[in-house]
Amino acid sequence: MANMQKLVLGTWKIRYKFHFIAGILFIAFVITALYLTGDSRLFLEQQTTPNDSTPSCDLFSGKWVYDNISYPLYKEKQCFLVEDAFACEKYGRKDLEYQKWRWQPHDCDLPRFNATALLEKLRGKKLVFVGDSLNRNQFGSMLCLIEPSIPPSSSKSLIWKGNSIIFNATDYNATIEFYWSPLLVESNCDDLTDHRVQTRIIRVKAIEKHARQWTDADILVFDSFMWWLKPKMTLLWGSFGSSDAIYKEVGMRPRLYEMALNTWSDWLEIHINRTRTKLFFMSPSPIHSAGEDWGMDTGRNCYNETEPILNKEYWGSATDREMMQIVESAIHELETRGLKVEYLNITQLSDYRKDAHPSVHRRFWVPLTEEQLANPKSYSDCVHWCLPGVPDVWNVILYSYIMNSL
């Protein structure tokens, strides 16, 4: 009998341990299930909206998802601010599927762009895009994103002044500006409308002429890459028009880029109000000029391309990793000197979008020759982006940073 009691007691202990362990596993399973379903959204939202200025989720790693419900974020025909260089539908593009792709990060969701919330953040403030025509492309996207949320009765204006295009939303006392400075430092390409020169001349140590126009900005978004792709440039010591100026043609593109960014960095360190101004630098916007990169015949480019590249490992041959590393190094060096610049690495996510360039569907400022007209690939714009389109995603990412930093 005693042996039977011991056996029963031992069996009860085994069952107790089994049920205890099973209960723990069941609780863990329920928590996991909740996380993977309804509660996961709250968790991911917390991951993408921390208290500091940097979203903790990697917004730049993901894939493009076809979404004809929530995209495009605006209609081209309803945005009078779309410039003719980016107005692809206006200039004859019939396939509009390029407008309906949404960027989906792997580990979270991009926030939905809320123009009213952004305008409230910008109340009494100034956001300035500084750089070349890709930054102007992004500036145009930003205007199209926010303008529909400004009541028709509210006063707003678009002014061209010097190197700037300035948008004011009067009721918010908010300014969004584009400042043309394609090389950041002073050059012979600095005229906003008349900058198409064959020989590029730069004063690689001179930035004050431009930079003094930025000192009152609350947010500065820089880019500078495309205009550095010439194999040779001319350095100028002295002033333009000076009789004793010294000119020297050089071909050390990475070194010149590094020198210009050092000039830019030194100016920021001395002049930027660190408690007021938020700084961003856009990584290079890719070019789709070599169809063989994505498996097409040599000589093909973005002309007639209508679908994104789905190979997640894709990297276009025109995007210079060395130049990107120079920017990243300059930004890291600034951080060691106590100045934070957010690097928005939009290169690869944009590199998938060979379908989203204007190609031949834009206004061309120089009359096309008969030879060009006979070969559309020869004058296809595979550099800039149609609006609505890829720059809208850049701005949604920028928006997420701004909303967490001001």
Short mmCIF file of C-alpha atoms in Angstrom, two decimals:
data_model
loop_
_atom_site.label_atom_id
_atom_site.label_comp_id
_atom_site.label_asym_id
_atom_site.label_seq_id
_atom_site.Cartn_x
_atom_site.Cartn_y
_atom_site.Cartn_z
CA MET A 1 0.00 0.00 0.00
CA ALA A 2 2.84 2.31 0.91
CA ASN A 3 4.48 1.49 -2.40
CA MET A 4 1.23 2.27 -4.19
CA GLN A 5 0.99 5.68 -2.41
CA LYS A 6 4.57 6.45 -3.40
CA LEU A 7 3.77 5.51 -7.00
CA VAL A 8 0.64 7.68 -7.04
CA LEU A 9 2.52 10.58 -5.42
CA GLY A 10 5.35 10.23 -7.91
CA THR A 11 2.89 10.13 -10.79
CA TRP A 12 1.12 13.23 -9.43
CA LYS A 13 4.44 15.08 -9.22
CA ILE A 14 5.23 14.17 -12.82
CA ARG A 15 1.78 15.28 -13.97
CA TYR A 16 2.05 18.49 -11.94
CA LYS A 17 5.39 19.31 -13.54
CA PHE A 18 4.02 18.46 -16.96
CA HIS A 19 0.93 20.66 -16.55
CA PHE A 20 3.03 23.49 -15.10
CA ILE A 21 5.40 23.40 -18.07
CA ALA A 22 2.49 23.07 -20.50
CA GLY A 23 0.83 26.09 -18.88
CA ILE A 24 3.97 28.18 -19.27
CA LEU A 25 4.26 27.16 -22.90
CA PHE A 26 0.58 27.98 -23.51
CA ILE A 27 0.97 31.45 -21.99
CA ALA A 28 4.04 32.03 -24.15
CA PHE A 29 2.09 30.88 -27.21
CA VAL A 30 -0.79 33.30 -26.45
CA ILE A 31 1.61 36.22 -25.99
CA THR A 32 3.34 35.35 -29.25
CA ALA A 33 0.03 35.06 -31.08
CA LEU A 34 -1.11 38.44 -29.78
CA TYR A 35 2.14 39.99 -30.88
CA LEU A 36 1.91 38.53 -34.36
CA THR A 37 -1.69 39.71 -34.82
CA GLY A 38 -3.43 42.72 -33.34
CA ASP A 39 -0.85 43.79 -30.80
CA SER A 40 1.97 43.70 -33.34
CA ARG A 41 0.77 46.93 -34.93
CA LEU A 42 1.03 48.77 -31.61
CA PHE A 43 4.48 47.28 -31.05
CA LEU A 44 5.69 48.28 -34.51
CA GLU A 45 4.23 51.74 -34.14
CA GLN A 46 6.21 52.09 -30.94
CA GLN A 47 9.30 50.96 -32.80
CA THR A 48 8.84 53.57 -35.51
CA THR A 49 7.87 56.46 -33.23
CA PRO A 50 10.42 56.66 -30.42
CA ASN A 51 11.02 59.77 -28.35
CA ASP A 52 14.33 60.60 -30.01
CA SER A 53 14.78 61.95 -33.54
CA THR A 54 15.75 58.67 -35.22
CA PRO A 55 13.18 55.97 -36.05
CA SER A 56 14.51 52.72 -34.54
CA CYS A 57 13.21 50.62 -37.44
CA ASP A 58 15.33 50.52 -40.61
CA LEU A 59 13.06 52.44 -42.97
CA PHE A 60 15.48 51.99 -45.87
CA SER A 61 15.44 48.19 -46.05
CA GLY A 62 12.31 46.75 -47.62
CA LYS A 63 10.47 46.18 -50.87
CA TRP A 64 8.03 47.92 -53.20
CA VAL A 65 4.43 46.73 -52.90
CA TYR A 66 1.75 47.45 -55.49
CA ASP A 67 -0.97 49.51 -53.77
CA ASN A 68 -3.68 51.11 -55.88
CA ILE A 69 -5.78 51.93 -52.81
CA SER A 70 -3.63 54.32 -50.78
CA TYR A 71 -1.31 55.45 -53.59
CA PRO A 72 -0.69 57.86 -55.20
CA LEU A 73 -0.70 60.32 -52.30
CA TYR A 74 -1.95 63.10 -54.62
CA LYS A 75 -2.98 63.56 -58.23
CA GLU A 76 -0.62 65.25 -60.68
CA LYS A 77 -3.45 67.23 -62.28
CA GLN A 78 -4.53 68.56 -58.90
CA CYS A 79 -1.08 69.87 -57.97
CA PHE A 80 -0.44 73.12 -59.80
CA LEU A 81 3.05 73.17 -58.26
CA VAL A 82 4.37 70.20 -60.28
CA GLU A 83 7.12 71.50 -62.54
CA ASP A 84 7.05 70.53 -66.21
CA ALA A 85 10.28 68.55 -65.83
CA PHE A 86 8.47 66.09 -63.54
CA ALA A 87 4.92 66.22 -64.96
CA CYS A 88 4.96 62.91 -66.82
CA GLU A 89 1.20 62.51 -67.21
CA LYS A 90 0.89 66.04 -68.58
CA TYR A 91 3.56 65.25 -71.18
CA GLY A 92 1.92 62.12 -72.50
CA ARG A 93 2.73 59.21 -70.23
CA LYS A 94 -0.25 56.83 -70.44
CA ASP A 95 0.77 54.03 -68.09
CA LEU A 96 0.28 55.39 -64.57
CA GLU A 97 1.07 52.23 -62.64
CA TYR A 98 4.37 53.79 -61.51
CA GLN A 99 2.28 55.99 -59.18
CA LYS A 100 0.82 53.01 -57.31
CA TRP A 101 3.81 51.43 -55.66
CA ARG A 102 4.29 51.80 -51.90
CA TRP A 103 7.60 51.32 -50.11
CA GLN A 104 7.25 48.68 -47.39
CA PRO A 105 10.09 48.37 -44.85
CA HIS A 106 10.74 44.80 -43.72
CA ASP A 107 10.22 45.27 -39.97
CA CYS A 108 7.63 48.04 -39.65
CA ASP A 109 5.33 50.33 -41.59
CA LEU A 110 6.05 53.81 -42.88
CA PRO A 111 3.82 56.36 -41.18
CA ARG A 112 0.97 57.75 -43.24
CA PHE A 113 1.92 61.24 -44.38
CA ASN A 114 -0.17 63.79 -42.47
CA ALA A 115 0.21 67.19 -44.13
CA THR A 116 -1.69 69.08 -41.43
CA ALA A 117 0.46 67.58 -38.68
CA LEU A 118 3.62 68.51 -40.61
CA LEU A 119 2.41 72.08 -41.15
CA GLU A 120 1.78 72.36 -37.42
CA LYS A 121 5.34 71.16 -36.80
CA LEU A 122 6.58 73.77 -39.28
CA ARG A 123 4.52 76.59 -37.77
CA GLY A 124 6.82 79.60 -37.48
CA LYS A 125 9.68 77.59 -38.99
CA LYS A 126 11.69 77.28 -42.20
CA LEU A 127 12.53 74.08 -44.08
CA VAL A 128 15.17 74.45 -46.81
CA PHE A 129 16.21 71.90 -49.44
CA VAL A 130 19.77 72.72 -50.57
CA GLY A 131 21.35 71.09 -53.60
CA ASP A 132 20.70 70.13 -57.21
CA SER A 133 17.69 69.22 -59.35
CA LEU A 134 17.10 65.95 -57.46
CA ASN A 135 16.58 68.00 -54.31
CA ARG A 136 14.36 70.28 -56.39
CA ASN A 137 12.44 67.14 -57.42
CA GLN A 138 11.97 66.32 -53.72
CA PHE A 139 11.01 69.93 -52.93
CA GLY A 140 8.30 69.77 -55.62
CA SER A 141 7.02 66.53 -54.13
CA MET A 142 6.81 68.10 -50.68
CA LEU A 143 4.77 71.02 -52.00
CA CYS A 144 2.33 68.64 -53.69
CA LEU A 145 2.01 66.63 -50.49
CA ILE A 146 1.15 69.56 -48.25
CA GLU A 147 -0.66 72.03 -50.53
CA PRO A 148 -4.03 70.18 -50.62
CA SER A 149 -4.26 70.47 -46.82
CA ILE A 150 -4.02 74.25 -46.87
CA PRO A 151 -7.57 75.69 -47.01
CA PRO A 152 -8.35 77.61 -50.23
CA SER A 153 -9.11 80.66 -48.12
CA SER A 154 -5.59 80.64 -46.66
CA SER A 155 -2.89 82.80 -48.18
CA LYS A 156 0.04 81.04 -49.82
CA SER A 157 2.70 82.12 -52.26
CA LEU A 158 5.49 80.78 -54.48
CA ILE A 159 8.33 83.24 -55.06
CA TRP A 160 11.49 82.92 -57.15
CA LYS A 161 14.30 84.97 -55.62
CA GLY A 162 17.96 84.65 -56.50
CA ASN A 163 18.95 81.00 -56.08
CA SER A 164 15.74 80.21 -54.22
CA ILE A 165 12.19 79.06 -54.88
CA ILE A 166 10.22 79.92 -51.75
CA PHE A 167 6.80 78.61 -50.73
CA ASN A 168 5.00 80.35 -47.86
CA ALA A 169 1.92 79.11 -46.02
CA THR A 170 0.89 82.36 -44.37
CA ASP A 171 -1.58 81.05 -41.79
CA TYR A 172 1.11 78.75 -40.42
CA ASN A 173 3.94 81.27 -40.90
CA ALA A 174 5.72 78.26 -42.45
CA THR A 175 8.31 78.42 -45.23
CA ILE A 176 9.47 75.59 -47.47
CA GLU A 177 12.31 76.60 -49.77
CA PHE A 178 14.56 75.14 -52.42
CA TYR A 179 18.05 76.67 -52.74
CA TRP A 180 20.05 75.84 -55.87
CA SER A 181 23.63 74.91 -54.98
CA PRO A 182 24.46 71.73 -56.93
CA LEU A 183 28.05 71.41 -55.72
CA LEU A 184 27.42 73.02 -52.29
CA VAL A 185 30.58 75.09 -52.73
CA GLU A 186 30.77 78.04 -55.14
CA SER A 187 30.92 77.23 -58.85
CA ASN A 188 30.11 78.52 -62.33
CA CYS A 189 26.93 76.38 -62.23
CA ASP A 190 25.23 78.37 -59.49
CA ASP A 191 22.58 80.20 -61.50
CA LEU A 192 19.14 78.76 -60.79
CA THR A 193 18.03 78.88 -64.43
CA ASP A 194 21.24 79.27 -66.47
CA HIS A 195 23.62 76.57 -65.25
CA ARG A 196 24.13 74.27 -68.24
CA VAL A 197 27.89 74.60 -68.69
CA GLN A 198 30.27 72.05 -70.19
CA THR A 199 33.34 72.97 -68.15
CA ARG A 200 32.59 73.00 -64.45
CA ILE A 201 34.70 75.37 -62.39
CA ILE A 202 34.62 75.19 -58.61
CA ARG A 203 36.04 77.17 -55.72
CA VAL A 204 36.34 74.14 -53.49
CA LYS A 205 37.13 76.16 -50.35
CA ALA A 206 34.40 78.79 -50.84
CA ILE A 207 30.87 78.25 -49.47
CA GLU A 208 29.96 81.45 -47.65
CA LYS A 209 28.18 83.02 -50.64
CA HIS A 210 25.61 80.23 -50.49
CA ALA A 211 25.70 79.27 -46.84
CA ARG A 212 24.84 82.69 -45.47
CA GLN A 213 21.42 82.18 -47.08
CA TRP A 214 20.78 79.11 -44.89
CA THR A 215 21.63 80.40 -41.43
CA ASP A 216 18.00 81.11 -40.44
CA ALA A 217 16.72 77.62 -41.40
CA ASP A 218 15.20 75.31 -38.79
CA ILE A 219 15.59 72.24 -41.03
CA LEU A 220 18.23 71.84 -43.75
CA VAL A 221 18.05 68.97 -46.25
CA PHE A 222 21.20 68.70 -48.39
CA ASP A 223 22.08 66.68 -51.45
CA SER A 224 25.06 66.84 -53.80
CA PHE A 225 26.15 63.99 -56.06
CA MET A 226 25.04 64.19 -59.68
CA TRP A 227 27.08 67.26 -60.56
CA TRP A 228 30.28 65.58 -59.40
CA LEU A 229 30.14 62.82 -62.00
CA LYS A 230 32.16 64.65 -64.66
CA PRO A 231 35.54 62.90 -65.17
CA LYS A 232 37.35 66.24 -64.90
CA MET A 233 36.61 69.57 -63.25
CA THR A 234 38.49 72.84 -63.00
CA LEU A 235 39.64 74.19 -59.66
CA LEU A 236 39.76 77.94 -59.17
CA TRP A 237 42.03 79.73 -56.71
CA GLY A 238 40.89 83.32 -56.40
CA SER A 239 37.62 84.90 -57.49
CA PHE A 240 35.61 84.51 -60.68
CA GLY A 241 36.62 87.31 -63.05
CA SER A 242 39.79 88.15 -61.14
CA SER A 243 42.84 88.85 -63.30
CA ASP A 244 45.17 86.96 -60.97
CA ALA A 245 42.94 83.90 -60.50
CA ILE A 246 44.54 80.49 -61.05
CA TYR A 247 42.68 77.70 -62.88
CA LYS A 248 43.72 74.05 -62.96
CA GLU A 249 41.85 71.12 -64.51
CA VAL A 250 41.99 68.00 -62.35
CA GLY A 251 40.46 64.54 -62.52
CA MET A 252 40.54 63.38 -58.89
CA ARG A 253 36.77 63.28 -58.50
CA PRO A 254 36.58 61.53 -55.10
CA ARG A 255 39.23 63.83 -53.65
CA LEU A 256 37.47 66.95 -54.95
CA TYR A 257 34.19 65.73 -53.49
CA GLU A 258 35.88 65.10 -50.16
CA MET A 259 37.41 68.59 -50.16
CA ALA A 260 34.03 70.20 -50.86
CA LEU A 261 32.36 68.21 -48.09
CA ASN A 262 35.12 69.23 -45.70
CA THR A 263 34.38 72.87 -46.54
CA TRP A 264 30.68 72.20 -45.97
CA SER A 265 31.39 70.43 -42.67
CA ASP A 266 33.63 73.20 -41.36
CA TRP A 267 30.96 75.80 -42.11
CA LEU A 268 28.25 73.77 -40.36
CA GLU A 269 30.37 73.23 -37.27
CA ILE A 270 30.99 76.95 -36.83
CA HIS A 271 27.67 78.48 -37.92
CA ILE A 272 24.82 76.04 -37.18
CA ASN A 273 22.71 76.62 -34.08
CA ARG A 274 22.75 73.10 -32.63
CA THR A 275 19.73 73.63 -30.42
CA ARG A 276 17.61 74.92 -33.30
CA THR A 277 18.57 73.52 -36.70
CA LYS A 278 18.02 69.90 -37.73
CA LEU A 279 20.31 68.63 -40.48
CA PHE A 280 19.73 65.95 -43.12
CA PHE A 281 21.75 64.68 -46.07
CA MET A 282 20.12 62.67 -48.87
CA SER A 283 22.16 59.80 -50.29
CA PRO A 284 22.59 59.66 -54.10
CA SER A 285 19.51 59.28 -56.26
CA PRO A 286 20.32 56.49 -58.77
CA ILE A 287 20.45 56.71 -62.57
CA HIS A 288 18.95 53.97 -64.78
CA SER A 289 21.00 54.44 -67.92
CA ALA A 290 22.34 50.90 -68.42
CA GLY A 291 19.68 48.33 -69.23
CA GLU A 292 22.20 45.50 -69.04
CA ASP A 293 22.25 46.10 -65.27
CA TRP A 294 18.77 44.58 -65.05
CA GLY A 295 19.12 42.01 -67.83
CA MET A 296 18.27 44.04 -70.94
CA ASP A 297 20.31 44.56 -74.09
CA THR A 298 23.23 46.97 -74.06
CA GLY A 299 22.03 50.41 -75.08
CA ARG A 300 18.69 50.13 -73.27
CA ASN A 301 17.81 52.55 -70.50
CA CYS A 302 14.66 53.55 -68.60
CA TYR A 303 12.75 54.25 -71.81
CA ASN A 304 9.50 52.22 -71.93
CA GLU A 305 10.20 50.59 -68.55
CA THR A 306 6.94 50.08 -66.66
CA GLU A 307 7.78 47.81 -63.69
CA PRO A 308 10.17 48.01 -60.75
CA ILE A 309 13.20 45.78 -60.35
CA LEU A 310 12.24 42.99 -57.92
CA ASN A 311 15.72 41.55 -57.33
CA LYS A 312 16.49 42.73 -53.79
CA GLU A 313 20.25 42.48 -54.42
CA TYR A 314 20.14 44.86 -57.39
CA TRP A 315 22.65 47.72 -57.45
CA GLY A 316 23.02 49.92 -60.53
CA SER A 317 26.46 50.41 -62.03
CA ALA A 318 26.02 54.20 -62.13
CA THR A 319 25.84 54.52 -58.35
CA ASP A 320 29.30 55.12 -56.92
CA ARG A 321 29.74 53.45 -53.53
CA GLU A 322 33.04 55.25 -52.98
CA MET A 323 31.31 58.62 -53.26
CA MET A 324 28.68 57.45 -50.80
CA GLN A 325 31.37 56.39 -48.34
CA ILE A 326 32.92 59.86 -48.56
CA VAL A 327 29.61 61.43 -47.49
CA GLU A 328 29.13 58.89 -44.72
CA SER A 329 32.66 59.56 -43.46
CA ALA A 330 32.09 63.34 -43.45
CA ILE A 331 28.85 62.90 -41.50
CA HIS A 332 30.51 60.56 -39.01
CA GLU A 333 33.35 63.04 -38.52
CA LEU A 334 30.84 65.82 -37.84
CA GLU A 335 29.18 63.66 -35.22
CA THR A 336 32.51 63.20 -33.42
CA ARG A 337 32.67 67.00 -33.36
CA GLY A 338 29.26 67.19 -31.73
CA LEU A 339 27.05 67.95 -34.74
CA LYS A 340 24.38 65.45 -35.78
CA VAL A 341 23.44 65.06 -39.46
CA GLU A 342 20.84 62.43 -40.32
CA TYR A 343 21.86 60.49 -43.43
CA LEU A 344 18.74 59.38 -45.32
CA ASN A 345 19.98 56.45 -47.40
CA ILE A 346 17.36 56.34 -50.14
CA THR A 347 19.73 55.00 -52.82
CA GLN A 348 18.84 51.33 -52.94
CA LEU A 349 15.09 51.72 -52.46
CA SER A 350 15.14 54.16 -55.39
CA ASP A 351 17.44 51.91 -57.41
CA TYR A 352 14.63 49.37 -57.79
CA ARG A 353 12.44 51.94 -59.59
CA LYS A 354 13.64 51.96 -63.21
CA ASP A 355 9.98 52.49 -64.19
CA ALA A 356 9.49 55.82 -62.44
CA HIS A 357 11.64 58.27 -64.44
CA PRO A 358 10.20 60.85 -66.85
CA SER A 359 12.03 59.29 -69.81
CA VAL A 360 10.61 61.24 -72.79
CA HIS A 361 7.53 62.44 -70.88
CA ARG A 362 8.64 65.86 -69.72
CA ARG A 363 9.38 69.32 -70.99
CA PHE A 364 12.82 69.63 -72.56
CA TRP A 365 14.35 73.09 -72.31
CA VAL A 366 16.63 72.67 -75.33
CA PRO A 367 14.97 71.81 -78.70
CA LEU A 368 15.50 68.19 -79.66
CA THR A 369 17.32 67.37 -82.89
CA GLU A 370 15.87 65.18 -85.65
CA GLU A 371 18.36 62.46 -84.71
CA GLN A 372 17.20 62.52 -81.11
CA LEU A 373 13.54 62.43 -82.05
CA ALA A 374 14.23 59.38 -84.21
CA ASN A 375 15.76 57.58 -81.20
CA PRO A 376 13.79 58.28 -77.99
CA LYS A 377 16.30 56.39 -75.84
CA SER A 378 18.89 59.02 -76.72
CA TYR A 379 17.07 61.80 -74.92
CA SER A 380 15.28 59.85 -72.18
CA ASP A 381 15.58 61.41 -68.74
CA CYS A 382 16.58 58.50 -66.51
CA VAL A 383 17.84 60.77 -63.74
CA HIS A 384 14.84 62.68 -62.38
CA TRP A 385 11.52 61.23 -61.19
CA CYS A 386 7.90 61.59 -62.19
CA LEU A 387 5.53 63.15 -59.66
CA PRO A 388 3.67 61.56 -58.00
CA GLY A 389 6.39 58.99 -57.51
CA VAL A 390 9.59 58.00 -55.75
CA PRO A 391 10.41 61.40 -54.14
CA ASP A 392 7.09 61.15 -52.27
CA VAL A 393 8.54 58.17 -50.39
CA TRP A 394 11.70 60.14 -49.62
CA ASN A 395 9.48 62.79 -48.11
CA VAL A 396 7.43 60.32 -46.08
CA ILE A 397 10.72 59.10 -44.56
CA LEU A 398 11.85 62.69 -43.98
CA TYR A 399 8.45 63.40 -42.44
CA SER A 400 8.90 60.54 -39.95
CA TYR A 401 12.21 62.03 -38.82
CA ILE A 402 10.86 65.58 -38.58
CA MET A 403 7.82 64.51 -36.58
CA ASN A 404 10.09 62.86 -34.02
CA SER A 405 12.69 65.63 -33.80
CA LEU A 406 10.91 68.99 -33.46
#
